[in-house]
């Protein structure tokens, strides 16, 4: 059975977000959206493309120690919300073997990693993940 949750065309349309953290900034009010959207809260449909910064601060995180077999090699699985200059992004934290040493407000950087592999077609999907700069070893 083929997993349709991330089709190839859908993935290709989202490459700017997955690879470069491309967001949209409203020309009228200045609000930044990630992932991008068609209409701003102010009603405007005019946006400029901006790239989010590559470093930010961890706001919250959770550690999953019990995972399905698909994620066994990545255990413990850590997800966090990061503030990238006012824009909050949810992502997986990597390179953190001791999550008990991780703390809120930790500085993190955006890194480019393999996200998924489609075994039926051999397609490898890449995207961003988040790596703590200190305090996780």
Coordinates of C-alpha atoms in Angstrom, one line a residue:
X1 CA 0.0 0.0 0.0
X2 CA 1.4 3.4 -1.0
X3 CA 1.4 6.2 1.7
X4 CA -0.5 9.1 0.2
X5 CA 0.1 11.5 3.1
X6 CA 3.0 13.2 1.3
X7 CA 2.6 12.8 -2.5
X8 CA 5.5 13.7 -4.7
X9 CA 3.7 16.7 -6.4
X10 CA 2.6 18.0 -3.0
X11 CA 6.2 17.6 -1.7
X12 CA 7.7 19.4 -4.7
X13 CA 5.3 22.4 -4.2
X14 CA 6.5 22.7 -0.6
X15 CA 10.2 22.5 -1.3
X16 CA 10.8 26.3 -0.6
X17 CA 9.3 25.8 2.9
X18 CA 11.1 22.4 3.6
X19 CA 14.5 23.5 2.2
X20 CA 14.8 27.2 2.8
X21 CA 12.1 28.0 5.5
X22 CA 10.4 30.4 3.1
X23 CA 7.5 32.3 4.7
X24 CA 5.2 35.0 3.4
X25 CA 5.1 38.6 4.9
X26 CA 2.0 40.6 4.4
X27 CA 2.6 43.9 2.6
X28 CA -0.2 45.6 4.4
X29 CA 0.3 44.7 8.1
X30 CA 3.7 43.0 8.1
X31 CA 2.6 39.7 9.7
X32 CA 4.7 36.7 8.7
X33 CA 3.1 33.3 8.0
X34 CA 4.8 29.9 8.1
X35 CA 3.7 27.8 6.5
X36 CA 2.5 30.3 3.9
X37 CA -1.2 31.1 3.4
X38 CA -3.3 32.8 0.7
X39 CA -5.1 35.5 2.8
X40 CA -3.7 37.5 5.8
X41 CA -5.8 38.0 8.9
X42 CA -6.1 41.7 7.8
X43 CA -7.7 40.5 4.5
X44 CA -4.8 41.3 2.3
X45 CA -3.7 38.9 -0.5
X46 CA -0.4 40.7 -1.2
X47 CA 2.7 39.1 0.3
X48 CA 6.5 39.2 -0.1
X49 CA 8.5 36.0 0.2
X50 CA 11.0 36.0 3.1
X51 CA 13.3 33.4 4.6
X52 CA 13.1 32.8 8.3
X53 CA 16.3 33.0 10.4
X54 CA 18.4 29.9 10.9
X55 CA 18.7 30.3 14.7
X56 CA 16.1 30.7 17.4
X57 CA 15.0 29.9 20.9
X58 CA 13.2 26.8 22.1
X59 CA 9.8 27.7 23.6
X60 CA 8.4 24.3 24.6
X61 CA 9.3 20.7 23.9
X62 CA 8.1 17.1 24.5
X63 CA 10.0 13.8 24.5
X64 CA 8.4 10.7 23.1
X65 CA 10.1 7.5 24.5
X66 CA 7.5 5.1 23.3
X67 CA 7.3 5.2 19.5
X68 CA 6.1 3.1 16.6
X69 CA 8.5 0.8 14.8
X70 CA 8.9 3.4 12.0
X71 CA 10.7 5.7 14.5
X72 CA 12.5 3.2 16.6
X73 CA 15.9 4.4 15.3
X74 CA 15.1 8.0 16.3
X75 CA 14.1 7.2 19.8
X76 CA 13.8 9.3 22.0
X77 CA 11.7 11.4 19.5
X78 CA 11.7 15.1 20.5
X79 CA 9.4 17.7 19.1
X80 CA 9.6 21.4 20.0
X81 CA 8.2 24.8 19.2
X82 CA 10.9 27.3 18.3
X83 CA 10.7 31.1 18.0
X84 CA 12.5 32.2 14.9
X85 CA 12.4 36.0 15.2
X86 CA 8.7 36.2 16.1
X87 CA 7.5 33.3 14.0
X88 CA 6.8 30.0 15.9
X89 CA 7.8 26.8 14.1
X90 CA 7.1 23.2 15.1
X91 CA 9.8 20.7 14.3
X92 CA 11.7 17.6 15.4
X93 CA 14.8 18.2 17.5
X94 CA 17.8 16.1 16.5
X95 CA 21.3 15.4 17.8
X96 CA 20.1 15.4 21.4
X97 CA 21.0 12.1 23.1
X98 CA 20.2 13.4 26.6
X99 CA 16.9 15.3 26.3
X100 CA 16.7 15.6 30.2
X101 CA 19.6 18.2 29.8
X102 CA 17.5 20.2 27.3
X103 CA 15.7 23.3 28.6
X104 CA 13.2 25.8 27.4
X105 CA 14.9 28.9 26.0
X106 CA 17.8 26.8 24.7
X107 CA 19.3 28.2 21.5
X108 CA 18.7 26.0 18.4
X109 CA 19.6 26.1 14.8
X110 CA 17.8 24.9 11.7
X111 CA 19.5 21.9 10.0
X112 CA 18.7 20.1 6.7
X113 CA 18.0 16.4 7.1
X114 CA 16.3 13.3 5.7
X115 CA 12.7 13.2 6.8
X116 CA 11.3 10.1 5.1
X117 CA 12.0 7.5 2.6
X118 CA 9.3 6.0 0.3
X119 CA 10.2 2.4 0.1
X120 CA 7.8 1.7 -2.8
X121 CA 9.3 4.3 -5.1
X122 CA 12.7 4.9 -3.5
X123 CA 12.1 8.6 -3.1
X124 CA 13.9 10.3 -0.2
X125 CA 12.2 13.3 1.3
X126 CA 14.4 16.0 2.9
X127 CA 13.5 19.0 5.1
X128 CA 14.4 21.0 8.1
X129 CA 14.9 19.8 11.7
X130 CA 16.1 21.6 14.8
X131 CA 19.4 21.1 16.6
X132 CA 20.1 22.4 20.1
X133 CA 23.4 24.3 20.1
X134 CA 24.3 23.5 23.8
X135 CA 23.2 21.5 26.7
X136 CA 22.0 18.2 25.2
X137 CA 25.1 16.0 25.6

